[in-house]
Amino acid sequence: MTTTDKIKQAGLKVTPQRIVVYEVMTELGHAQMEEILSAVQAKVCNMTPSTVYRILDSFCKANLLAMMCHPETGKCYYDITAHEHHHMYVGNKIVDFDDSELSALIRRYLREKYVVESDEEIAKIQVQIITHKKTTK
């Protein structure tokens, strides 16, 4: 699916600025605002920070991107992987991993403890794991 198709499918108007921001996020994966802004402005030098912020916000609201914060540093990152998944923090590196069994286990636990009545009440489960390792294989 093309960038244009993804933006349209999310219910957003396709603009050249949105295309550039989405393609930059596709390249970066997880990125802080400063990294995104630098990469966007390298491609389109006249795009303002406020325009980039508004586009990122609209992408998050449309579930094209997700916002996450590092549990130890508090730094916030935009994440191109908006569907339910988990994060492992290895030093400064963020690693995505999908584990439907873990998500199902957490859902079952929440139902059994009467925190929620059904899976439909849970929008998304994200587990964050911080390792002591500095590198991964």
PDB file of C-alpha atoms in Angstrom:
ATOM      1  CA  MET A   1       0.000   0.000   0.000  1.00  0.00           C
ATOM      2  CA  THR A   2       1.375   3.413  -0.913  1.00  0.00           C
ATOM      3  CA  THR A   3       1.807   6.335   1.455  1.00  0.00           C
ATOM      4  CA  THR A   4      -1.055   8.120  -0.301  1.00  0.00           C
ATOM      5  CA  ASP A   5      -3.322   5.099   0.170  1.00  0.00           C
ATOM      6  CA  LYS A   6      -2.457   4.832   3.875  1.00  0.00           C
ATOM      7  CA  ILE A   7      -3.218   8.508   4.489  1.00  0.00           C
ATOM      8  CA  LYS A   8      -6.517   8.260   2.574  1.00  0.00           C
ATOM      9  CA  GLN A   9      -7.474   5.041   4.349  1.00  0.00           C
ATOM     10  CA  ALA A  10      -6.955   6.820   7.688  1.00  0.00           C
ATOM     11  CA  GLY A  11      -9.549   9.374   6.591  1.00  0.00           C
ATOM     12  CA  LEU A  12      -7.097  12.231   6.163  1.00  0.00           C
ATOM     13  CA  LYS A  13      -6.666  14.568   3.237  1.00  0.00           C
ATOM     14  CA  VAL A  14      -3.542  13.757   1.242  1.00  0.00           C
ATOM     15  CA  THR A  15      -1.151  16.704   1.085  1.00  0.00           C
ATOM     16  CA  PRO A  16       2.486  16.907  -0.028  1.00  0.00           C
ATOM     17  CA  GLN A  17       3.472  17.786   3.551  1.00  0.00           C
ATOM     18  CA  ARG A  18       1.691  14.740   5.006  1.00  0.00           C
ATOM     19  CA  ILE A  19       3.318  12.491   2.430  1.00  0.00           C
ATOM     20  CA  VAL A  20       6.796  13.748   3.352  1.00  0.00           C
ATOM     21  CA  VAL A  21       6.206  13.380   7.116  1.00  0.00           C
ATOM     22  CA  TYR A  22       4.799   9.859   6.751  1.00  0.00           C
ATOM     23  CA  GLU A  23       7.670   8.760   4.499  1.00  0.00           C
ATOM     24  CA  VAL A  24      10.202  10.190   6.966  1.00  0.00           C
ATOM     25  CA  MET A  25       8.550   8.214   9.782  1.00  0.00           C
ATOM     26  CA  THR A  26       8.652   5.081   7.625  1.00  0.00           C
ATOM     27  CA  GLU A  27      12.412   5.572   7.325  1.00  0.00           C
ATOM     28  CA  LEU A  28      12.983   6.405  11.014  1.00  0.00           C
ATOM     29  CA  GLY A  29      10.614   3.928  12.727  1.00  0.00           C
ATOM     30  CA  HIS A  30      10.842   5.430  16.228  1.00  0.00           C
ATOM     31  CA  ALA A  31      11.880   9.063  16.431  1.00  0.00           C
ATOM     32  CA  GLN A  32      11.767  12.133  18.596  1.00  0.00           C
ATOM     33  CA  MET A  33      10.353  15.371  17.253  1.00  0.00           C
ATOM     34  CA  GLU A  34      13.804  16.878  16.680  1.00  0.00           C
ATOM     35  CA  GLU A  35      14.882  13.940  14.491  1.00  0.00           C
ATOM     36  CA  ILE A  36      11.647  14.049  12.511  1.00  0.00           C
ATOM     37  CA  LEU A  37      11.840  17.797  12.004  1.00  0.00           C
ATOM     38  CA  SER A  38      15.462  17.594  10.851  1.00  0.00           C
ATOM     39  CA  ALA A  39      14.693  14.814   8.352  1.00  0.00           C
ATOM     40  CA  VAL A  40      11.569  16.566   7.057  1.00  0.00           C
ATOM     41  CA  GLN A  41      13.333  19.896   6.649  1.00  0.00           C
ATOM     42  CA  ALA A  42      16.172  18.161   4.782  1.00  0.00           C
ATOM     43  CA  LYS A  43      13.557  17.158   2.189  1.00  0.00           C
ATOM     44  CA  VAL A  44      11.291  20.228   2.337  1.00  0.00           C
ATOM     45  CA  CYS A  45      13.268  23.124   3.761  1.00  0.00           C
ATOM     46  CA  ASN A  46      10.312  25.467   4.209  1.00  0.00           C
ATOM     47  CA  MET A  47       8.119  23.218   6.391  1.00  0.00           C
ATOM     48  CA  THR A  48       7.652  24.842   9.802  1.00  0.00           C
ATOM     49  CA  PRO A  49       7.894  22.999  13.117  1.00  0.00           C
ATOM     50  CA  SER A  50       4.240  23.811  13.855  1.00  0.00           C
ATOM     51  CA  THR A  51       3.165  22.182  10.579  1.00  0.00           C
ATOM     52  CA  VAL A  52       5.136  19.039  11.422  1.00  0.00           C
ATOM     53  CA  TYR A  53       3.632  18.957  14.951  1.00  0.00           C
ATOM     54  CA  ARG A  54       0.103  19.291  13.558  1.00  0.00           C
ATOM     55  CA  ILE A  55       0.691  16.546  11.011  1.00  0.00           C
ATOM     56  CA  LEU A  56       2.141  14.187  13.633  1.00  0.00           C
ATOM     57  CA  ASP A  57      -0.817  14.915  15.913  1.00  0.00           C
ATOM     58  CA  SER A  58      -3.302  14.208  13.111  1.00  0.00           C
ATOM     59  CA  PHE A  59      -1.473  10.956  12.311  1.00  0.00           C
ATOM     60  CA  CYS A  60      -1.670   9.848  15.953  1.00  0.00           C
ATOM     61  CA  LYS A  61      -5.392  10.673  16.133  1.00  0.00           C
ATOM     62  CA  ALA A  62      -5.951   8.733  12.892  1.00  0.00           C
ATOM     63  CA  ASN A  63      -3.913   5.775  14.246  1.00  0.00           C
ATOM     64  CA  LEU A  64      -1.226   6.061  11.574  1.00  0.00           C
ATOM     65  CA  LEU A  65       1.391   6.714  14.259  1.00  0.00           C
ATOM     66  CA  ALA A  66       1.581   6.144  17.988  1.00  0.00           C
ATOM     67  CA  MET A  67       3.236   8.240  20.685  1.00  0.00           C
ATOM     68  CA  MET A  68       5.317   6.516  23.326  1.00  0.00           C
ATOM     69  CA  CYS A  69       7.589   7.656  26.123  1.00  0.00           C
ATOM     70  CA  HIS A  70      10.744   5.927  27.286  1.00  0.00           C
ATOM     71  CA  PRO A  71      10.013   4.718  30.828  1.00  0.00           C
ATOM     72  CA  GLU A  72      13.440   5.675  32.186  1.00  0.00           C
ATOM     73  CA  THR A  73      14.357   8.841  30.301  1.00  0.00           C
ATOM     74  CA  GLY A  74      10.843  10.228  29.818  1.00  0.00           C
ATOM     75  CA  LYS A  75      11.742  11.131  26.235  1.00  0.00           C
ATOM     76  CA  CYS A  76       8.783  10.864  23.881  1.00  0.00           C
ATOM     77  CA  TYR A  77       8.961   9.133  20.526  1.00  0.00           C
ATOM     78  CA  TYR A  78       6.626   8.784  17.582  1.00  0.00           C
ATOM     79  CA  ASP A  79       6.234   5.196  16.449  1.00  0.00           C
ATOM     80  CA  ILE A  80       5.372   4.190  12.874  1.00  0.00           C
ATOM     81  CA  THR A  81       3.955   0.910  14.202  1.00  0.00           C
ATOM     82  CA  ALA A  82       0.555   2.007  15.474  1.00  0.00           C
ATOM     83  CA  HIS A  83      -1.037  -1.417  15.954  1.00  0.00           C
ATOM     84  CA  GLU A  84      -0.856  -3.211  19.296  1.00  0.00           C
ATOM     85  CA  HIS A  85       2.701  -4.326  19.987  1.00  0.00           C
ATOM     86  CA  HIS A  86       5.285  -4.186  22.746  1.00  0.00           C
ATOM     87  CA  HIS A  87       8.616  -2.406  23.220  1.00  0.00           C
ATOM     88  CA  MET A  88      11.958  -3.501  24.551  1.00  0.00           C
ATOM     89  CA  TYR A  89      14.463  -0.806  25.468  1.00  0.00           C
ATOM     90  CA  VAL A  90      18.057  -1.887  24.971  1.00  0.00           C
ATOM     91  CA  GLY A  91      20.252   1.052  25.890  1.00  0.00           C
ATOM     92  CA  ASN A  92      19.107   3.848  23.604  1.00  0.00           C
ATOM     93  CA  LYS A  93      17.614   1.440  21.075  1.00  0.00           C
ATOM     94  CA  ILE A  94      13.879   0.687  20.920  1.00  0.00           C
ATOM     95  CA  VAL A  95      12.928  -2.748  19.611  1.00  0.00           C
ATOM     96  CA  ASP A  96       9.351  -3.568  18.572  1.00  0.00           C
ATOM     97  CA  PHE A  97       7.985  -7.023  19.174  1.00  0.00           C
ATOM     98  CA  ASP A  98       4.569  -8.524  18.606  1.00  0.00           C
ATOM     99  CA  ASP A  99       3.323 -11.129  21.043  1.00  0.00           C
ATOM    100  CA  SER A 100      -0.364 -11.926  20.731  1.00  0.00           C
ATOM    101  CA  GLU A 101      -0.103 -14.565  23.479  1.00  0.00           C
ATOM    102  CA  LEU A 102       1.179 -11.977  25.962  1.00  0.00           C
ATOM    103  CA  SER A 103      -1.577  -9.542  24.982  1.00  0.00           C
ATOM    104  CA  ALA A 104      -4.203 -12.288  25.336  1.00  0.00           C
ATOM    105  CA  LEU A 105      -2.818 -13.232  28.764  1.00  0.00           C
ATOM    106  CA  ILE A 106      -3.065  -9.618  29.953  1.00  0.00           C
ATOM    107  CA  ARG A 107      -6.615  -9.299  28.593  1.00  0.00           C
ATOM    108  CA  ARG A 108      -7.651 -12.493  30.384  1.00  0.00           C
ATOM    109  CA  TYR A 109      -6.039 -11.265  33.610  1.00  0.00           C
ATOM    110  CA  LEU A 110      -7.883  -7.930  33.398  1.00  0.00           C
ATOM    111  CA  ARG A 111     -11.229  -9.690  32.819  1.00  0.00           C
ATOM    112  CA  GLU A 112     -10.635 -12.115  35.725  1.00  0.00           C
ATOM    113  CA  LYS A 113      -9.730  -9.271  38.095  1.00  0.00           C
ATOM    114  CA  TYR A 114     -12.885  -7.405  37.003  1.00  0.00           C
ATOM    115  CA  VAL A 115     -10.908  -4.429  35.821  1.00  0.00           C
ATOM    116  CA  VAL A 116     -12.732  -4.721  32.482  1.00  0.00           C
ATOM    117  CA  GLU A 117     -15.799  -6.668  31.457  1.00  0.00           C
ATOM    118  CA  SER A 118     -14.771  -7.445  27.885  1.00  0.00           C
ATOM    119  CA  ASP A 119     -11.880  -7.203  25.449  1.00  0.00           C
ATOM    120  CA  GLU A 120     -13.725  -4.441  23.585  1.00  0.00           C
ATOM    121  CA  GLU A 121     -13.075  -2.100  26.521  1.00  0.00           C
ATOM    122  CA  ILE A 122      -9.312  -2.361  25.954  1.00  0.00           C
ATOM    123  CA  ALA A 123      -8.085  -0.127  23.147  1.00  0.00           C
ATOM    124  CA  LYS A 124      -4.482  -1.322  23.125  1.00  0.00           C
ATOM    125  CA  ILE A 125      -2.029  -3.208  25.322  1.00  0.00           C
ATOM    126  CA  GLN A 126       1.623  -2.218  25.296  1.00  0.00           C
ATOM    127  CA  VAL A 127       4.248  -3.821  27.497  1.00  0.00           C
ATOM    128  CA  GLN A 128       7.555  -2.028  27.979  1.00  0.00           C
ATOM    129  CA  ILE A 129      10.663  -3.978  28.903  1.00  0.00           C
ATOM    130  CA  ILE A 130      13.921  -2.331  29.910  1.00  0.00           C
ATOM    131  CA  THR A 131      17.066  -4.453  29.673  1.00  0.00           C
ATOM    132  CA  HIS A 132      20.483  -3.996  31.210  1.00  0.00           C
ATOM    133  CA  LYS A 133      22.117  -5.013  27.937  1.00  0.00           C
ATOM    134  CA  LYS A 134      23.709  -2.318  25.830  1.00  0.00           C
ATOM    135  CA  THR A 135      23.463  -4.160  22.502  1.00  0.00           C
ATOM    136  CA  THR A 136      21.291  -6.812  20.866  1.00  0.00           C
ATOM    137  CA  LYS A 137      22.160  -9.708  18.589  1.00  0.00           C
TER     138      LYS A 137
END
